[in-house]
PDB file of N, CA and C in Angstrom:
ATOM      1  N   MET A1161      58.147  37.076  16.148  1.00 77.00           N
ATOM      2  CA  MET A1161      57.740  36.100  17.123  1.00 77.00           C
ATOM      3  C   MET A1161      56.952  36.779  18.248  1.00 77.00           C
ATOM      4  N   PHE A1162      57.424  37.962  18.662  1.00 76.00           N
ATOM      5  CA  PHE A1162      56.745  38.688  19.722  1.00 76.00           C
ATOM      6  C   PHE A1162      55.338  39.100  19.294  1.00 76.00           C
ATOM      7  N   LYS A1163      55.162  39.431  17.996  1.00 80.00           N
ATOM      8  CA  LYS A1163      53.844  39.806  17.483  1.00 80.00           C
ATOM      9  C   LYS A1163      52.866  38.633  17.587  1.00 80.00           C
ATOM     10  N   ILE A1164      53.329  37.440  17.314  1.00 77.00           N
ATOM     11  CA  ILE A1164      52.464  36.259  17.364  1.00 77.00           C
ATOM     12  C   ILE A1164      52.002  36.006  18.792  1.00 77.00           C
ATOM     13  N   PHE A1165      52.924  36.068  19.752  1.00 70.00           N
ATOM     14  CA  PHE A1165      52.539  35.853  21.149  1.00 70.00           C
ATOM     15  C   PHE A1165      51.618  36.957  21.655  1.00 70.00           C
ATOM     16  N   SER A1166      51.851  38.162  21.208  1.00 78.00           N
ATOM     17  CA  SER A1166      51.004  39.283  21.614  1.00 78.00           C
ATOM     18  C   SER A1166      49.592  39.109  21.071  1.00 78.00           C
ATOM     19  N   LYS A1167      49.492  38.663  19.839  1.00 73.00           N
ATOM     20  CA  LYS A1167      48.182  38.439  19.224  1.00 73.00           C
ATOM     21  C   LYS A1167      47.442  37.308  19.949  1.00 73.00           C
ATOM     22  N   LEU A1168      48.145  36.230  20.268  1.00 68.00           N
ATOM     23  CA  LEU A1168      47.513  35.123  20.983  1.00 68.00           C
ATOM     24  C   LEU A1168      47.091  35.529  22.396  1.00 68.00           C
ATOM     25  N   TRP A1169      47.886  36.378  23.022  1.00 71.00           N
ATOM     26  CA  TRP A1169      47.589  36.805  24.395  1.00 71.00           C
ATOM     27  C   TRP A1169      46.296  37.620  24.455  1.00 71.00           C
ATOM     28  N   HIS A1170      46.016  38.406  23.421  1.00 73.00           N
ATOM     29  CA  HIS A1170      44.839  39.277  23.410  1.00 73.00           C
ATOM     30  C   HIS A1170      43.622  38.624  22.758  1.00 73.00           C
ATOM     31  N   ASP A1171      43.774  37.445  22.218  1.00 69.00           N
ATOM     32  CA  ASP A1171      42.658  36.733  21.598  1.00 69.00           C
ATOM     33  C   ASP A1171      41.771  36.141  22.694  1.00 69.00           C
ATOM     34  N   GLU A1172      40.466  36.444  22.662  1.00 69.00           N
ATOM     35  CA  GLU A1172      39.553  35.995  23.717  1.00 69.00           C
ATOM     36  C   GLU A1172      38.571  34.927  23.255  1.00 69.00           C
ATOM     37  N   ASP A1173      38.698  34.410  22.069  1.00 69.00           N
ATOM     38  CA  ASP A1173      37.758  33.402  21.567  1.00 69.00           C
ATOM     39  C   ASP A1173      37.777  32.135  22.415  1.00 69.00           C
ATOM     40  N   GLY A1174      38.922  31.661  22.806  1.00 71.00           N
ATOM     41  CA  GLY A1174      39.007  30.452  23.615  1.00 71.00           C
ATOM     42  C   GLY A1174      38.439  30.653  25.006  1.00 71.00           C
ATOM     43  N   ALA A1175      38.603  31.852  25.560  1.00 75.00           N
ATOM     44  CA  ALA A1175      38.085  32.138  26.896  1.00 75.00           C
ATOM     45  C   ALA A1175      36.559  32.091  26.907  1.00 75.00           C
ATOM     46  N   VAL A1176      35.939  32.566  25.864  1.00 78.00           N
ATOM     47  CA  VAL A1176      34.476  32.530  25.767  1.00 78.00           C
ATOM     48  C   VAL A1176      33.999  31.088  25.678  1.00 78.00           C
ATOM     49  N   THR A1177      34.713  30.265  24.946  1.00 82.00           N
ATOM     50  CA  THR A1177      34.354  28.856  24.832  1.00 82.00           C
ATOM     51  C   THR A1177      34.442  28.158  26.178  1.00 82.00           C
ATOM     52  N   VAL A1178      35.488  28.428  26.923  1.00 84.00           N
ATOM     53  CA  VAL A1178      35.650  27.832  28.250  1.00 84.00           C
ATOM     54  C   VAL A1178      34.518  28.283  29.166  1.00 84.00           C
ATOM     55  N   ASP A1179      34.133  29.542  29.092  1.00 88.00           N
ATOM     56  CA  ASP A1179      33.017  30.038  29.902  1.00 88.00           C
ATOM     57  C   ASP A1179      31.732  29.280  29.596  1.00 88.00           C
ATOM     58  N   TRP A1180      31.456  29.057  28.324  1.00 90.00           N
ATOM     59  CA  TRP A1180      30.233  28.344  27.940  1.00 90.00           C
ATOM     60  C   TRP A1180      30.268  26.889  28.373  1.00 90.00           C
ATOM     61  N   VAL A1181      31.413  26.263  28.307  1.00 93.00           N
ATOM     62  CA  VAL A1181      31.538  24.866  28.734  1.00 93.00           C
ATOM     63  C   VAL A1181      31.286  24.752  30.231  1.00 93.00           C
ATOM     64  N   VAL A1182      31.860  25.645  31.012  1.00 94.00           N
ATOM     65  CA  VAL A1182      31.665  25.615  32.462  1.00 94.00           C
ATOM     66  C   VAL A1182      30.208  25.908  32.804  1.00 94.00           C
ATOM     67  N   LEU A1183      29.602  26.874  32.142  1.00 96.00           N
ATOM     68  CA  LEU A1183      28.199  27.207  32.389  1.00 96.00           C
ATOM     69  C   LEU A1183      27.282  26.041  32.035  1.00 96.00           C
ATOM     70  N   THR A1184      27.535  25.385  30.916  1.00 97.00           N
ATOM     71  CA  THR A1184      26.724  24.234  30.506  1.00 97.00           C
ATOM     72  C   THR A1184      26.880  23.077  31.485  1.00 97.00           C
ATOM     73  N   ALA A1185      28.079  22.831  31.962  1.00 97.00           N
ATOM     74  CA  ALA A1185      28.300  21.763  32.940  1.00 97.00           C
ATOM     75  C   ALA A1185      27.557  22.061  34.240  1.00 97.00           C
ATOM     76  N   ALA A1186      27.534  23.315  34.657  1.00 97.00           N
ATOM     77  CA  ALA A1186      26.816  23.681  35.874  1.00 97.00           C
ATOM     78  C   ALA A1186      25.313  23.476  35.710  1.00 97.00           C
ATOM     79  N   VAL A1187      24.773  23.823  34.563  1.00 98.00           N
ATOM     80  CA  VAL A1187      23.338  23.638  34.309  1.00 98.00           C
ATOM     81  C   VAL A1187      22.988  22.151  34.286  1.00 98.00           C
ATOM     82  N   VAL A1188      23.816  21.335  33.667  1.00 97.00           N
ATOM     83  CA  VAL A1188      23.559  19.893  33.616  1.00 97.00           C
ATOM     84  C   VAL A1188      23.627  19.291  35.017  1.00 97.00           C
ATOM     85  N   ALA A1189      24.590  19.707  35.819  1.00 97.00           N
ATOM     86  CA  ALA A1189      24.703  19.202  37.190  1.00 97.00           C
ATOM     87  C   ALA A1189      23.491  19.615  38.021  1.00 97.00           C
ATOM     88  N   LEU A1190      23.034  20.834  37.861  1.00 97.00           N
ATOM     89  CA  LEU A1190      21.862  21.314  38.594  1.00 97.00           C
ATOM     90  C   LEU A1190      20.612  20.555  38.166  1.00 97.00           C
ATOM     91  N   ALA A1191      20.460  20.302  36.878  1.00 97.00           N
ATOM     92  CA  ALA A1191      19.302  19.544  36.393  1.00 97.00           C
ATOM     93  C   ALA A1191      19.328  18.109  36.920  1.00 97.00           C
ATOM     94  N   GLY A1192      20.489  17.488  36.952  1.00 95.00           N
ATOM     95  CA  GLY A1192      20.606  16.128  37.478  1.00 95.00           C
ATOM     96  C   GLY A1192      20.270  16.066  38.956  1.00 95.00           C
ATOM     97  N   THR A1193      20.744  17.038  39.707  1.00 94.00           N
ATOM     98  CA  THR A1193      20.433  17.093  41.137  1.00 94.00           C
ATOM     99  C   THR A1193      18.936  17.274  41.361  1.00 94.00           C
ATOM    100  N   ALA A1194      18.323  18.164  40.605  1.00 94.00           N
ATOM    101  CA  ALA A1194      16.880  18.384  40.738  1.00 94.00           C
ATOM    102  C   ALA A1194      16.103  17.128  40.356  1.00 94.00           C
ATOM    103  N   TYR A1195      16.515  16.454  39.305  1.00 92.00           N
ATOM    104  CA  TYR A1195      15.828  15.243  38.859  1.00 92.00           C
ATOM    105  C   TYR A1195      15.838  14.172  39.948  1.00 92.00           C
ATOM    106  N   PHE A1196      17.014  13.923  40.521  1.00 89.00           N
ATOM    107  CA  PHE A1196      17.116  12.863  41.524  1.00 89.00           C
ATOM    108  C   PHE A1196      16.399  13.223  42.823  1.00 89.00           C
ATOM    109  N   SER A1197      16.400  14.489  43.203  1.00 87.00           N
ATOM    110  CA  SER A1197      15.687  14.869  44.423  1.00 87.00           C
ATOM    111  C   SER A1197      14.181  14.770  44.221  1.00 87.00           C
ATOM    112  N   ILE A1198      13.683  15.131  43.049  1.00 88.00           N
ATOM    113  CA  ILE A1198      12.245  15.005  42.767  1.00 88.00           C
ATOM    114  C   ILE A1198      11.864  13.536  42.645  1.00 88.00           C
ATOM    115  N   GLN A1199      12.709  12.732  42.035  1.00 83.00           N
ATOM    116  CA  GLN A1199      12.422  11.313  41.884  1.00 83.00           C
ATOM    117  C   GLN A1199      12.326  10.634  43.254  1.00 83.00           C
ATOM    118  N   ASN A1200      13.238  10.942  44.150  1.00 78.00           N
ATOM    119  CA  ASN A1200      13.212  10.335  45.484  1.00 78.00           C
ATOM    120  C   ASN A1200      11.999  10.794  46.284  1.00 78.00           C
ATOM    121  N   ALA A1201      11.640  12.059  46.175  1.00 76.00           N
ATOM    122  CA  ALA A1201      10.511  12.583  46.931  1.00 76.00           C
ATOM    123  C   ALA A1201       9.180  12.059  46.401  1.00 76.00           C
ATOM    124  N   SER A1202       9.073  11.860  45.106  1.00 80.00           N
ATOM    125  CA  SER A1202       7.795  11.424  44.533  1.00 80.00           C
ATOM    126  C   SER A1202       7.610   9.909  44.595  1.00 80.00           C
ATOM    127  N   GLY A1203       8.635   9.160  44.917  1.00 75.00           N
ATOM    128  CA  GLY A1203       8.511   7.701  45.014  1.00 75.00           C
ATOM    129  C   GLY A1203       7.544   7.285  46.098  1.00 75.00           C
ATOM    130  N   GLY A1204       7.597   7.930  47.244  1.00 79.00           N
ATOM    131  CA  GLY A1204       6.685   7.621  48.342  1.00 79.00           C
ATOM    132  C   GLY A1204       5.252   7.989  48.010  1.00 79.00           C
ATOM    133  N   VAL A1205       5.063   9.078  47.296  1.00 82.00           N
ATOM    134  CA  VAL A1205       3.721   9.506  46.901  1.00 82.00           C
ATOM    135  C   VAL A1205       3.121   8.487  45.940  1.00 82.00           C
ATOM    136  N   GLY A1206       3.890   8.016  44.995  1.00 80.00           N
ATOM    137  CA  GLY A1206       3.403   7.022  44.045  1.00 80.00           C
ATOM    138  C   GLY A1206       3.008   5.728  44.720  1.00 80.00           C
ATOM    139  N   SER A1207       3.800   5.295  45.676  1.00 83.00           N
ATOM    140  CA  SER A1207       3.470   4.070  46.420  1.00 83.00           C
ATOM    141  C   SER A1207       2.203   4.250  47.234  1.00 83.00           C
ATOM    142  N   GLY A1208       2.042   5.424  47.850  1.00 85.00           N
ATOM    143  CA  GLY A1208       0.844   5.695  48.633  1.00 85.00           C
ATOM    144  C   GLY A1208      -0.411   5.707  47.782  1.00 85.00           C
ATOM    145  N   VAL A1209      -0.338   6.296  46.622  1.00 87.00           N
ATOM    146  CA  VAL A1209      -1.488   6.323  45.706  1.00 87.00           C
ATOM    147  C   VAL A1209      -1.801   4.918  45.212  1.00 87.00           C
ATOM    148  N   GLY A1210      -0.766   4.147  44.892  1.00 87.00           N
ATOM    149  CA  GLY A1210      -0.981   2.771  44.450  1.00 87.00           C
ATOM    150  C   GLY A1210      -1.633   1.921  45.525  1.00 87.00           C
ATOM    151  N   ASP A1211      -1.199   2.057  46.763  1.00 89.00           N
ATOM    152  CA  ASP A1211      -1.806   1.316  47.880  1.00 89.00           C
ATOM    153  C   ASP A1211      -3.259   1.728  48.078  1.00 89.00           C
ATOM    154  N   TYR A1212      -3.534   3.012  47.994  1.00 91.00           N
ATOM    155  CA  TYR A1212      -4.900   3.500  48.176  1.00 91.00           C
ATOM    156  C   TYR A1212      -5.817   2.943  47.081  1.00 91.00           C
ATOM    157  N   LEU A1213      -5.348   2.998  45.834  1.00 91.00           N
ATOM    158  CA  LEU A1213      -6.184   2.512  44.736  1.00 91.00           C
ATOM    159  C   LEU A1213      -6.392   1.003  44.792  1.00 91.00           C
ATOM    160  N   THR A1214      -5.426   0.288  45.325  1.00 91.00           N
ATOM    161  CA  THR A1214      -5.566  -1.158  45.462  1.00 91.00           C
ATOM    162  C   THR A1214      -6.638  -1.518  46.489  1.00 91.00           C
ATOM    163  N   ASN A1215      -6.739  -0.714  47.540  1.00 90.00           N
ATOM    164  CA  ASN A1215      -7.661  -1.016  48.631  1.00 90.00           C
ATOM    165  C   ASN A1215      -9.036  -0.389  48.470  1.00 90.00           C
ATOM    166  N   VAL A1216      -9.266   0.428  47.474  1.00 88.00           N
ATOM    167  CA  VAL A1216     -10.567   1.073  47.275  1.00 88.00           C
ATOM    168  C   VAL A1216     -11.533   0.085  46.654  1.00 88.00           C
ATOM    169  N   GLN A1217     -12.747   0.054  47.178  1.00 86.00           N
ATOM    170  CA  GLN A1217     -13.778  -0.823  46.623  1.00 86.00           C
ATOM    171  C   GLN A1217     -14.639  -0.033  45.649  1.00 86.00           C
ATOM    172  N   VAL A1218     -14.789  -0.541  44.464  1.00 83.00           N
ATOM    173  CA  VAL A1218     -15.601   0.119  43.435  1.00 83.00           C
ATOM    174  C   VAL A1218     -17.032  -0.375  43.593  1.00 83.00           C
ATOM    175  N   GLU A1219     -17.948   0.566  43.653  1.00 75.00           N
ATOM    176  CA  GLU A1219     -19.369   0.201  43.842  1.00 75.00           C
ATOM    177  C   GLU A1219     -20.130   0.268  42.563  1.00 75.00           C
TER     178      GLU A1219
END
């Protein structure tokens, strides 16, 4: 019984999996934050360009 617990204690396969899950979650959270900040910042630019193009007279 002690051999089984000792073997499980030194097994690192699960720890590597947990590391990858945490790293992937951090990357997804960072990408989501970047997406929403860029979307909010570019909304005003899009409206400004649309207003300008609406008011331009084509000759």
